[in-house]
Amino acid sequence: KEAIYYKRFDGRNVYEYFTHGAGLRMEYKEDIENVKNPYRFNIYVPEKEKYEALFAALSVKDVRKYRSVPNIDLIPALAHKGYALRIVAQVLGVRKKQIVSIGDGVIDCELLDSAGLGIALANAVDELKACADVVLDRSNDEDGVAHAIYKYCLHKGSECYV
């Protein structure tokens, strides 16, 4: 698997945050400027003032930045779920209007935009709710995904891909 690289600004280890249950390989790098072809950088900044200043100052060519306070994620521009969904749909011959996508994080906005119906869970961040066609009244913990599949796919009897 590819690694997720991260840098600590206050000595706190974010290793468990990404590896717990995800099985991702992580490496701590003090000198992140010299990492070649990273999949993702995560920067942990617990102080609000420093966080806002760093987020505003970060501008890297062909890299997208995402807010997930107190973390900042830096990801290559084409490495997002929406791009992957469009490729899979093309290979499988599935039309956009047949696809339902569900998310809760700001990083899911492209995923929702790449589907015929984009659904945000109740616990989604406001930025994602703004991207969604539908905002559910149920969260992850309230079986929101199962509810969405039943309501928008199974109940209507239509062919859809989630």
PDB file of C-alpha atoms in Angstrom:
ATOM      1  CA  LYS A   1       0.000   0.000   0.000  1.00  0.00           C
ATOM      2  CA  GLU A   2       0.976   3.592  -0.480  1.00  0.00           C
ATOM      3  CA  ALA A   3       1.947   5.566   2.590  1.00  0.00           C
ATOM      4  CA  ILE A   4       0.298   8.576   4.106  1.00  0.00           C
ATOM      5  CA  TYR A   5       2.950  11.016   5.267  1.00  0.00           C
ATOM      6  CA  TYR A   6       2.348  13.315   8.178  1.00  0.00           C
ATOM      7  CA  LYS A   7       4.110  15.941  10.205  1.00  0.00           C
ATOM      8  CA  ARG A   8       3.606  16.806  13.885  1.00  0.00           C
ATOM      9  CA  PHE A   9       3.589  20.412  14.951  1.00  0.00           C
ATOM     10  CA  ASP A  10       3.140  19.888  18.682  1.00  0.00           C
ATOM     11  CA  GLY A  11       4.637  16.445  19.246  1.00  0.00           C
ATOM     12  CA  ARG A  12       1.263  14.686  19.161  1.00  0.00           C
ATOM     13  CA  ASN A  13       1.274  11.461  17.201  1.00  0.00           C
ATOM     14  CA  VAL A  14      -1.531  11.141  14.657  1.00  0.00           C
ATOM     15  CA  TYR A  15      -0.391   7.676  13.626  1.00  0.00           C
ATOM     16  CA  GLU A  16      -3.277   5.872  15.348  1.00  0.00           C
ATOM     17  CA  TYR A  17      -5.832   8.228  13.808  1.00  0.00           C
ATOM     18  CA  PHE A  18      -5.147   6.924  10.309  1.00  0.00           C
ATOM     19  CA  THR A  19      -3.954   3.391  10.990  1.00  0.00           C
ATOM     20  CA  HIS A  20      -6.664   2.336  13.428  1.00  0.00           C
ATOM     21  CA  GLY A  21      -8.975   0.159  11.375  1.00  0.00           C
ATOM     22  CA  ALA A  22      -7.753   1.540   8.051  1.00  0.00           C
ATOM     23  CA  GLY A  23      -4.620  -0.561   7.646  1.00  0.00           C
ATOM     24  CA  LEU A  24      -2.704   2.326   6.093  1.00  0.00           C
ATOM     25  CA  ARG A  25       1.065   2.537   6.246  1.00  0.00           C
ATOM     26  CA  MET A  26       2.251   5.834   7.667  1.00  0.00           C
ATOM     27  CA  GLU A  27       5.640   7.399   8.037  1.00  0.00           C
ATOM     28  CA  TYR A  28       6.579  10.389  10.118  1.00  0.00           C
ATOM     29  CA  LYS A  29       8.626  12.863   8.077  1.00  0.00           C
ATOM     30  CA  GLU A  30      10.143  16.024   9.480  1.00  0.00           C
ATOM     31  CA  ASP A  31      11.418  17.047   6.043  1.00  0.00           C
ATOM     32  CA  ILE A  32       8.271  16.594   3.925  1.00  0.00           C
ATOM     33  CA  GLU A  33       9.623  18.717   1.089  1.00  0.00           C
ATOM     34  CA  ASN A  34      11.846  15.831  -0.097  1.00  0.00           C
ATOM     35  CA  VAL A  35       9.209  13.093  -0.304  1.00  0.00           C
ATOM     36  CA  LYS A  36       8.770  11.928  -3.901  1.00  0.00           C
ATOM     37  CA  ASN A  37       5.252  11.318  -5.291  1.00  0.00           C
ATOM     38  CA  PRO A  38       3.301  11.228  -2.029  1.00  0.00           C
ATOM     39  CA  TYR A  39      -0.234   9.862  -2.023  1.00  0.00           C
ATOM     40  CA  ARG A  40      -1.280  12.158   0.784  1.00  0.00           C
ATOM     41  CA  PHE A  41       0.082  14.495   3.414  1.00  0.00           C
ATOM     42  CA  ASN A  42      -1.658  15.108   6.707  1.00  0.00           C
ATOM     43  CA  ILE A  43      -0.628  18.058   8.821  1.00  0.00           C
ATOM     44  CA  TYR A  44      -1.867  18.227  12.419  1.00  0.00           C
ATOM     45  CA  VAL A  45      -2.152  21.765  13.791  1.00  0.00           C
ATOM     46  CA  PRO A  46      -4.010  21.976  17.128  1.00  0.00           C
ATOM     47  CA  GLU A  47      -3.664  25.748  17.641  1.00  0.00           C
ATOM     48  CA  LYS A  48      -6.523  27.524  15.843  1.00  0.00           C
ATOM     49  CA  GLU A  49      -4.503  30.629  14.896  1.00  0.00           C
ATOM     50  CA  LYS A  50      -1.638  28.584  13.473  1.00  0.00           C
ATOM     51  CA  TYR A  51      -4.112  26.314  11.682  1.00  0.00           C
ATOM     52  CA  GLU A  52      -5.868  29.184   9.914  1.00  0.00           C
ATOM     53  CA  ALA A  53      -2.592  30.856   8.955  1.00  0.00           C
ATOM     54  CA  LEU A  54      -1.096  27.650   7.584  1.00  0.00           C
ATOM     55  CA  PHE A  55      -4.256  26.695   5.688  1.00  0.00           C
ATOM     56  CA  ALA A  56      -4.400  30.144   4.072  1.00  0.00           C
ATOM     57  CA  ALA A  57      -0.695  30.069   3.189  1.00  0.00           C
ATOM     58  CA  LEU A  58      -0.623  26.572   1.673  1.00  0.00           C
ATOM     59  CA  SER A  59      -0.643  26.683  -2.090  1.00  0.00           C
ATOM     60  CA  VAL A  60       0.969  23.815  -3.951  1.00  0.00           C
ATOM     61  CA  LYS A  61       0.653  23.298  -7.705  1.00  0.00           C
ATOM     62  CA  ASP A  62      -1.548  20.302  -8.652  1.00  0.00           C
ATOM     63  CA  VAL A  63      -2.363  19.632  -5.000  1.00  0.00           C
ATOM     64  CA  ARG A  64      -5.734  20.114  -3.341  1.00  0.00           C
ATOM     65  CA  LYS A  65      -6.070  21.012   0.317  1.00  0.00           C
ATOM     66  CA  TYR A  66      -8.901  19.948   2.592  1.00  0.00           C
ATOM     67  CA  ARG A  67      -9.978  21.216   5.975  1.00  0.00           C
ATOM     68  CA  SER A  68     -10.565  18.621   8.655  1.00  0.00           C
ATOM     69  CA  VAL A  69      -9.811  20.609  11.795  1.00  0.00           C
ATOM     70  CA  PRO A  70      -7.323  20.172  13.429  1.00  0.00           C
ATOM     71  CA  ASN A  71      -5.889  18.394  10.366  1.00  0.00           C
ATOM     72  CA  ILE A  72      -5.046  19.686   6.922  1.00  0.00           C
ATOM     73  CA  ASP A  73      -4.947  17.086   4.153  1.00  0.00           C
ATOM     74  CA  LEU A  74      -2.943  17.642   0.982  1.00  0.00           C
ATOM     75  CA  ILE A  75      -3.835  15.325  -1.891  1.00  0.00           C
ATOM     76  CA  PRO A  76      -2.787  15.266  -5.569  1.00  0.00           C
ATOM     77  CA  ALA A  77      -5.400  17.056  -7.694  1.00  0.00           C
ATOM     78  CA  LEU A  78      -6.662  13.984  -9.548  1.00  0.00           C
ATOM     79  CA  ALA A  79      -6.553  11.677  -6.535  1.00  0.00           C
ATOM     80  CA  HIS A  80     -10.131  12.000  -5.419  1.00  0.00           C
ATOM     81  CA  LYS A  81     -13.148   9.739  -5.127  1.00  0.00           C
ATOM     82  CA  GLY A  82     -15.119  11.478  -7.870  1.00  0.00           C
ATOM     83  CA  TYR A  83     -12.396  10.910 -10.429  1.00  0.00           C
ATOM     84  CA  ALA A  84     -12.173   7.236  -9.464  1.00  0.00           C
ATOM     85  CA  LEU A  85     -15.967   6.897  -9.636  1.00  0.00           C
ATOM     86  CA  ARG A  86     -16.068   8.360 -13.145  1.00  0.00           C
ATOM     87  CA  ILE A  87     -13.385   5.935 -14.338  1.00  0.00           C
ATOM     88  CA  VAL A  88     -15.142   2.905 -12.801  1.00  0.00           C
ATOM     89  CA  ALA A  89     -18.483   4.001 -14.254  1.00  0.00           C
ATOM     90  CA  GLN A  90     -16.953   4.415 -17.697  1.00  0.00           C
ATOM     91  CA  VAL A  91     -15.325   0.974 -17.572  1.00  0.00           C
ATOM     92  CA  LEU A  92     -18.573  -0.649 -16.412  1.00  0.00           C
ATOM     93  CA  GLY A  93     -20.758   1.300 -18.831  1.00  0.00           C
ATOM     94  CA  VAL A  94     -22.797   2.888 -16.039  1.00  0.00           C
ATOM     95  CA  ARG A  95     -24.403   6.268 -16.701  1.00  0.00           C
ATOM     96  CA  LYS A  96     -24.072   9.091 -14.184  1.00  0.00           C
ATOM     97  CA  LYS A  97     -27.831   9.201 -13.601  1.00  0.00           C
ATOM     98  CA  GLN A  98     -27.688   5.576 -12.380  1.00  0.00           C
ATOM     99  CA  ILE A  99     -25.172   6.348  -9.642  1.00  0.00           C
ATOM    100  CA  VAL A 100     -25.978   7.296  -6.060  1.00  0.00           C
ATOM    101  CA  SER A 101     -23.103   8.431  -3.845  1.00  0.00           C
ATOM    102  CA  ILE A 102     -23.159   9.019  -0.112  1.00  0.00           C
ATOM    103  CA  GLY A 103     -20.667  10.922   2.019  1.00  0.00           C
ATOM    104  CA  ASP A 104     -20.008  12.906   5.173  1.00  0.00           C
ATOM    105  CA  GLY A 105     -16.637  14.659   4.754  1.00  0.00           C
ATOM    106  CA  VAL A 106     -15.585  17.653   2.677  1.00  0.00           C
ATOM    107  CA  ILE A 107     -13.315  15.307   0.737  1.00  0.00           C
ATOM    108  CA  ASP A 108     -16.486  13.589  -0.586  1.00  0.00           C
ATOM    109  CA  CYS A 109     -17.759  16.618  -2.544  1.00  0.00           C
ATOM    110  CA  GLU A 110     -16.308  15.432  -5.860  1.00  0.00           C
ATOM    111  CA  LEU A 111     -17.815  12.003  -5.215  1.00  0.00           C
ATOM    112  CA  LEU A 112     -21.287  13.500  -4.812  1.00  0.00           C
ATOM    113  CA  ASP A 113     -20.813  15.704  -7.875  1.00  0.00           C
ATOM    114  CA  SER A 114     -19.842  12.663  -9.978  1.00  0.00           C
ATOM    115  CA  ALA A 115     -23.103  10.842  -9.250  1.00  0.00           C
ATOM    116  CA  GLY A 116     -26.599  11.347 -10.545  1.00  0.00           C
ATOM    117  CA  LEU A 117     -27.730  11.711  -6.937  1.00  0.00           C
ATOM    118  CA  GLY A 118     -25.325  12.912  -4.245  1.00  0.00           C
ATOM    119  CA  ILE A 119     -26.418  12.354  -0.657  1.00  0.00           C
ATOM    120  CA  ALA A 120     -24.898  13.866   2.487  1.00  0.00           C
ATOM    121  CA  LEU A 121     -25.427  12.160   5.817  1.00  0.00           C
ATOM    122  CA  ALA A 122     -26.823  14.185   8.740  1.00  0.00           C
ATOM    123  CA  ASN A 123     -23.378  14.267  10.367  1.00  0.00           C
ATOM    124  CA  ALA A 124     -21.743  15.651   7.200  1.00  0.00           C
ATOM    125  CA  VAL A 125     -19.737  18.851   7.319  1.00  0.00           C
ATOM    126  CA  ASP A 126     -21.522  21.960   6.035  1.00  0.00           C
ATOM    127  CA  GLU A 127     -19.282  22.171   2.953  1.00  0.00           C
ATOM    128  CA  LEU A 128     -20.454  18.728   1.843  1.00  0.00           C
ATOM    129  CA  LYS A 129     -24.100  19.469   2.580  1.00  0.00           C
ATOM    130  CA  ALA A 130     -23.774  22.401   0.161  1.00  0.00           C
ATOM    131  CA  CYS A 131     -22.550  19.967  -2.555  1.00  0.00           C
ATOM    132  CA  ALA A 132     -25.318  17.424  -1.957  1.00  0.00           C
ATOM    133  CA  ASP A 133     -28.577  16.957  -3.822  1.00  0.00           C
ATOM    134  CA  VAL A 134     -30.114  15.490  -0.656  1.00  0.00           C
ATOM    135  CA  VAL A 135     -29.192  15.844   3.016  1.00  0.00           C
ATOM    136  CA  LEU A 136     -30.423  12.959   5.155  1.00  0.00           C
ATOM    137  CA  ASP A 137     -31.836  13.303   8.638  1.00  0.00           C
ATOM    138  CA  ARG A 138     -29.789  10.254   9.714  1.00  0.00           C
ATOM    139  CA  SER A 139     -26.082   9.965  10.463  1.00  0.00           C
ATOM    140  CA  ASN A 140     -23.559   7.147  10.100  1.00  0.00           C
ATOM    141  CA  ASP A 141     -24.458   5.982  13.587  1.00  0.00           C
ATOM    142  CA  GLU A 142     -28.169   5.972  12.729  1.00  0.00           C
ATOM    143  CA  ASP A 143     -27.838   3.689   9.682  1.00  0.00           C
ATOM    144  CA  GLY A 144     -27.989   6.644   7.309  1.00  0.00           C
ATOM    145  CA  VAL A 145     -26.287   4.766   4.470  1.00  0.00           C
ATOM    146  CA  ALA A 146     -28.691   1.819   4.701  1.00  0.00           C
ATOM    147  CA  HIS A 147     -31.639   4.215   4.845  1.00  0.00           C
ATOM    148  CA  ALA A 148     -30.422   6.058   1.735  1.00  0.00           C
ATOM    149  CA  ILE A 149     -29.942   2.831  -0.220  1.00  0.00           C
ATOM    150  CA  TYR A 150     -33.423   1.652   0.689  1.00  0.00           C
ATOM    151  CA  LYS A 151     -35.125   4.999   0.039  1.00  0.00           C
ATOM    152  CA  TYR A 152     -33.349   5.991  -3.165  1.00  0.00           C
ATOM    153  CA  CYS A 153     -32.490   2.634  -4.744  1.00  0.00           C
ATOM    154  CA  LEU A 154     -34.373  -0.386  -3.457  1.00  0.00           C
ATOM    155  CA  HIS A 155     -37.697   1.211  -2.591  1.00  0.00           C
ATOM    156  CA  LYS A 156     -38.100   2.814  -5.992  1.00  0.00           C
ATOM    157  CA  GLY A 157     -37.198  -0.417  -7.732  1.00  0.00           C
ATOM    158  CA  SER A 158     -34.814   1.398 -10.005  1.00  0.00           C
ATOM    159  CA  GLU A 159     -31.419   0.225 -11.108  1.00  0.00           C
ATOM    160  CA  CYS A 160     -28.780   2.215  -9.305  1.00  0.00           C
ATOM    161  CA  TYR A 161     -25.202   1.814  -8.233  1.00  0.00           C
ATOM    162  CA  VAL A 162     -24.089   3.024  -4.799  1.00  0.00           C
TER     163      VAL A 162
END
